[in-house]
Tab-separated table of C-alpha atoms in Angstrom:
chain	number	residue	atom	x	y	z
A	1	MET	CA	4.315	409.281	115.120
A	2	GLY	CA	5.890	408.822	118.555
A	3	ARG	CA	7.991	411.415	120.283
A	4	GLU	CA	11.243	409.595	119.492
A	5	ALA	CA	10.343	409.286	115.806
A	6	ALA	CA	9.323	412.913	115.705
A	7	ARG	CA	12.692	413.895	117.120
A	8	ARG	CA	14.454	411.873	114.413
A	9	ALA	CA	12.337	413.202	111.540
A	10	PRO	CA	14.162	415.769	109.425
A	11	SER	CA	12.917	419.269	109.955
A	12	GLU	CA	11.615	421.342	107.071
A	13	PRO	CA	14.333	423.587	105.631
A	14	PRO	CA	13.747	427.241	106.455
A	15	GLU	CA	12.164	429.237	103.699
A	16	ARG	CA	14.581	431.405	101.808
A	17	PRO	CA	13.711	435.060	101.593
A	18	PRO	CA	12.651	436.080	98.090
A	19	ALA	CA	15.547	437.220	95.924
A	20	LEU	CA	15.806	440.941	95.447
A	21	GLN	CA	14.886	442.227	92.037
A	22	PRO	CA	18.045	443.482	90.276
A	23	TYR	CA	16.941	447.111	90.396
A	24	ARG	CA	16.462	446.895	94.169
A	25	ARG	CA	19.814	445.202	94.619
A	26	TRP	CA	21.437	448.232	93.019
A	27	GLY	CA	19.510	450.767	95.074
A	28	LEU	CA	16.694	451.728	92.697
A	29	ASP	CA	13.023	451.966	93.641
A	30	ALA	CA	11.757	450.854	90.231
A	31	PRO	CA	13.216	449.181	87.138
A	32	LEU	CA	14.568	451.463	84.446
A	33	PRO	CA	12.104	451.808	81.572
A	34	ALA	CA	13.317	450.206	78.367
A	35	PRO	CA	14.549	452.828	75.894
A	36	PRO	CA	12.482	453.364	72.751
A	37	ARG	CA	13.545	451.869	69.458
A	38	PRO	CA	16.427	454.033	68.196
A	39	PRO	CA	15.938	456.194	65.113
A	40	ALA	CA	16.333	454.663	61.679
A	41	ARG	CA	19.150	457.122	60.974
A	42	PRO	CA	21.270	459.140	63.407
A	43	LEU	CA	19.738	462.502	64.171
A	44	ASP	CA	22.733	464.706	64.869
A	45	LEU	CA	24.627	463.704	61.742
A	46	ALA	CA	22.019	464.833	59.236
A	47	THR	CA	23.253	468.439	59.060
A	48	ARG	CA	27.030	468.036	59.380
A	49	PRO	CA	29.480	468.225	56.481
A	50	PRO	CA	30.054	464.623	55.382
A	51	ALA	CA	33.855	464.860	55.554
A	52	LEU	CA	34.132	465.765	59.252
A	53	PRO	CA	32.755	464.181	62.422
A	54	ALA	CA	30.076	465.974	64.393
A	55	VAL	CA	31.039	467.431	67.791
A	56	VAL	CA	28.256	466.661	70.264
A	57	ASP	CA	27.496	467.046	73.951
A	58	HIS	CA	23.784	466.477	73.400
A	59	VAL	CA	21.732	464.521	70.875
A	60	ALA	CA	18.787	466.257	69.234
A	61	THR	CA	16.027	463.743	69.955
A	62	ALA	CA	12.488	463.717	71.256
A	63	ASP	CA	13.127	460.322	72.879
A	64	ARG	CA	13.256	460.641	76.657
A	65	VAL	CA	16.737	459.178	76.929
A	66	VAL	CA	20.085	460.317	78.258
A	67	PHE	CA	23.439	458.663	77.627
A	68	LEU	CA	25.908	457.444	80.273
A	69	THR	CA	29.594	457.644	79.381
A	70	TYR	CA	32.689	456.673	81.372
A	71	ASP	CA	36.387	457.315	80.762
A	72	ASP	CA	38.604	454.341	81.737
A	73	GLU	CA	37.900	454.320	85.473
A	74	ALA	CA	35.318	451.516	85.609
A	75	GLU	CA	38.175	449.012	85.866
A	76	ARG	CA	38.650	450.148	89.471
A	77	ASP	CA	35.317	448.585	90.461
A	78	PRO	CA	34.910	444.976	89.279
A	79	GLN	CA	31.299	444.796	90.529
A	80	PHE	CA	30.398	447.450	87.995
A	81	VAL	CA	30.230	444.592	85.464
A	82	ASP	CA	27.456	442.980	87.527
A	83	MET	CA	25.597	446.268	87.705
A	84	VAL	CA	25.740	446.783	83.940
A	85	ARG	CA	24.618	443.202	83.292
A	86	GLU	CA	21.764	443.064	85.788
A	87	LEU	CA	20.354	446.496	84.964
A	88	ARG	CA	21.085	446.084	81.233
A	89	LEU	CA	22.735	449.483	81.183
A	90	PRO	CA	23.776	450.553	77.659
A	91	VAL	CA	26.855	452.439	78.857
A	92	SER	CA	29.674	453.750	76.661
A	93	MET	CA	33.266	453.331	77.859
A	94	PHE	CA	35.938	455.586	76.319
A	95	LEU	CA	39.294	453.846	76.718
A	96	THR	CA	42.889	455.085	76.752
A	97	ASP	CA	45.472	452.362	76.202
A	98	SER	CA	48.103	453.735	78.592
A	99	VAL	CA	45.520	454.183	81.378
A	100	VAL	CA	43.691	450.882	80.996
A	101	GLY	CA	46.868	448.819	80.645
A	102	PRO	CA	46.332	445.398	82.252
A	103	GLY	CA	42.655	446.209	82.831
A	104	TYR	CA	41.667	445.247	79.290
A	105	GLY	CA	40.338	441.904	80.545
A	106	HIS	CA	37.825	443.760	82.668
A	107	PHE	CA	36.586	445.692	79.652
A	108	ALA	CA	36.201	442.458	77.707
A	109	ARG	CA	33.748	441.413	80.422
A	110	LEU	CA	31.945	444.750	80.161
A	111	LEU	CA	31.715	444.318	76.398
A	112	SER	CA	30.245	440.837	76.894
A	113	VAL	CA	27.418	442.219	79.065
A	114	GLY	CA	26.424	444.979	76.658
A	115	ALA	CA	28.755	447.950	77.180
A	116	ASP	CA	30.163	449.814	74.182
A	117	LEU	CA	33.905	450.422	73.913
A	118	GLN	CA	34.968	453.651	72.231
A	119	ASN	CA	38.124	455.684	71.575
A	120	HIS	CA	39.855	457.945	74.132
A	121	THR	CA	43.328	457.939	72.437
A	122	LEU	CA	46.464	455.924	73.113
A	123	ASP	CA	48.181	458.083	75.740
A	124	HIS	CA	45.621	460.700	76.868
A	125	PRO	CA	47.332	463.871	75.604
A	126	ALA	CA	45.515	467.152	75.130
A	127	LEU	CA	45.083	466.952	71.355
A	128	ARG	CA	44.480	470.641	70.727
A	129	GLY	CA	47.573	472.184	69.160
A	130	LEU	CA	49.315	468.918	68.329
A	131	PRO	CA	50.348	468.407	64.690
A	132	TYR	CA	48.156	466.312	62.434
A	133	ALA	CA	50.536	463.335	62.455
A	134	GLY	CA	50.584	463.196	66.252
A	135	GLN	CA	46.812	463.463	66.566
A	136	ARG	CA	46.255	460.840	63.895
A	137	ALA	CA	48.684	458.469	65.613
A	138	GLU	CA	46.826	458.862	68.918
A	139	ILE	CA	43.376	458.319	67.439
A	140	CYS	CA	44.110	455.673	64.816
A	141	GLY	CA	46.500	453.909	67.185
A	142	GLN	CA	43.796	453.381	69.797
A	143	ARG	CA	41.297	452.425	67.112
A	144	ASP	CA	43.698	449.686	66.017
A	145	LYS	CA	44.301	448.545	69.617
A	146	LEU	CA	40.588	448.183	70.291
A	147	HIS	CA	40.050	446.325	67.041
A	148	ALA	CA	42.938	443.944	67.723
A	149	ARG	CA	41.825	443.207	71.296
A	150	PHE	CA	38.048	443.167	70.944
A	151	GLY	CA	37.204	443.076	67.245
A	152	VAL	CA	35.362	446.398	67.539
A	153	ARG	CA	35.806	449.430	65.298
A	154	PRO	CA	35.066	452.468	67.461
A	155	ARG	CA	33.237	455.248	65.618
A	156	LEU	CA	33.090	457.639	68.576
A	157	LEU	CA	36.006	459.632	69.993
A	158	ARG	CA	36.233	461.500	73.264
A	159	PRO	CA	39.275	463.777	73.157
A	160	PRO	CA	41.082	463.886	76.515
A	161	TYR	CA	39.973	466.850	78.650
A	162	GLY	CA	37.424	467.647	75.943
A	163	ALA	CA	40.185	469.526	74.083
A	164	TYR	CA	40.157	469.478	70.283
A	165	ASP	CA	40.749	471.719	67.283
A	166	PRO	CA	40.089	471.567	63.524
A	167	THR	CA	43.115	469.292	63.125
A	168	THR	CA	41.505	466.847	65.563
A	169	LEU	CA	38.429	466.658	63.364
A	170	ARG	CA	40.505	465.981	60.241
A	171	ALA	CA	42.547	463.301	61.985
A	172	ALA	CA	39.440	461.752	63.525
A	173	ALA	CA	37.711	461.609	60.146
A	174	ASP	CA	40.726	459.840	58.665
A	175	CYS	CA	40.514	457.290	61.506
A	176	GLY	CA	36.870	456.468	60.801
A	177	VAL	CA	35.350	458.581	63.593
A	178	SER	CA	31.779	459.732	62.973
A	179	ALA	CA	31.334	461.859	66.118
A	180	VAL	CA	33.516	463.609	68.691
A	181	VAL	CA	31.718	463.150	71.997
A	182	LEU	CA	31.840	465.742	74.779
A	183	TRP	CA	29.275	466.065	77.596
A	184	ARG	CA	26.619	468.497	78.767
A	185	ALA	CA	26.658	467.172	82.327
A	186	ALA	CA	29.390	465.609	84.460
A	187	LEU	CA	28.601	463.559	87.543
A	188	THR	CA	31.112	464.213	90.322
A	189	GLY	CA	31.133	463.214	93.963
A	190	THR	CA	29.052	466.289	94.769
A	191	GLY	CA	26.437	465.906	92.052
A	192	LEU	CA	25.785	466.899	88.457
A	193	ARG	CA	27.625	469.840	86.949
A	194	PHE	CA	26.300	471.233	83.690
A	195	THR	CA	28.542	472.819	81.080
A	196	HIS	CA	25.813	475.095	79.723
A	197	GLY	CA	22.057	475.535	79.751
A	198	GLY	CA	19.839	474.877	82.732
A	199	ALA	CA	20.731	472.642	85.662
A	200	ALA	CA	18.318	469.874	84.719
A	201	LEU	CA	18.690	466.792	82.590
A	202	ARG	CA	17.107	467.015	79.156
A	203	PRO	CA	16.298	464.305	76.626
A	204	GLY	CA	19.436	463.651	74.600
A	205	ASP	CA	21.957	464.785	77.226
A	206	ILE	CA	25.348	463.083	77.248
A	207	VAL	CA	26.538	462.563	80.828
A	208	LEU	CA	30.137	461.935	81.872
A	209	VAL	CA	30.501	459.906	85.064
A	210	THR	CA	33.846	461.023	86.468
A	211	SER	CA	36.588	458.938	88.015
A	212	ASP	CA	36.791	458.240	91.730
A	213	ASP	CA	40.307	459.684	91.475
A	214	ASP	CA	38.765	463.084	90.788
A	215	ASP	CA	37.118	463.076	94.223
A	216	ARG	CA	38.895	460.792	96.667
A	217	GLY	CA	36.776	460.006	99.677
A	218	GLY	CA	33.542	460.596	97.762
A	219	PRO	CA	31.045	457.928	96.695
A	220	GLY	CA	32.393	455.137	94.511
A	221	LEU	CA	31.517	454.398	90.927
A	222	ARG	CA	28.501	452.184	91.636
A	223	GLU	CA	27.056	454.606	94.179
A	224	ARG	CA	27.520	457.520	91.780
A	225	THR	CA	25.825	455.575	89.031
A	226	THR	CA	22.943	454.615	91.327
A	227	ARG	CA	22.411	458.243	92.357
A	228	LEU	CA	22.419	459.281	88.726
A	229	LEU	CA	19.933	456.558	87.768
A	230	ARG	CA	17.599	457.679	90.557
A	231	ARG	CA	17.691	461.205	89.210
A	232	ILE	CA	17.147	459.989	85.653
A	233	GLU	CA	14.085	458.020	86.747
A	234	GLY	CA	12.844	460.923	88.851
A	235	GLU	CA	12.891	463.182	85.796
A	236	GLY	CA	10.944	460.695	83.697
A	237	LEU	CA	13.933	459.649	81.586
A	238	THR	CA	15.774	456.433	80.869
A	239	VAL	CA	19.171	455.411	79.473
A	240	GLY	CA	19.774	454.990	75.745
A	241	ARG	CA	22.713	453.586	73.800
A	242	LEU	CA	24.751	456.469	72.436
A	243	ARG	CA	25.984	454.798	69.256
A	244	ASP	CA	22.386	454.096	68.230
A	245	TYR	CA	21.886	457.861	67.939
A	246	LEU	CA	25.252	458.790	66.451
């Protein structure tokens, strides 16, 4: 081929760099191990009175899993949907109607990529001390909202602020709730805070990932989740789906 022809010949396209594996794209050094097959029957519910929901901040299991839970705030970070999808994170979102408002479309996308949607009441009141009718309206009302919007029937309730009383349990039972979900560890902008026990994650721990609003100027939702996942992996754990155990 002459020089002129060589100049006219199309050049080879540059090689594209290999695509990052999803776990690397989200700041992890290794993929999350797949969780084990969940138990044939929920573990924590075996010893509770059948008429009332269990109150749990930890699941009694030998499986090396912890559970990631979020209250409403994921709608502030649309890329969180991509993170959940690509890492196949079995997260649980506890939703309050008055807080989520127009963000319900975002949670439909989270539901479509594998997140669970659960009950956090209609208007986020502290339930403790409210009369039965008011508590039932808050819990059943949000149950009905979630069913109407998404076709789901939430069995798990997180009472706002973690505040509940015996009336809450009666109202929750009448709204089809099987477990009232608290947390043993909360992830804030400064790290994990444990409500009791040692300052280390244990198999079966329920972790609350707090809102960016609780720590303005701190790391965002995705960065907090990445830091938590690194710690989970570092302690030889992985992420399980909470409703599979409750």
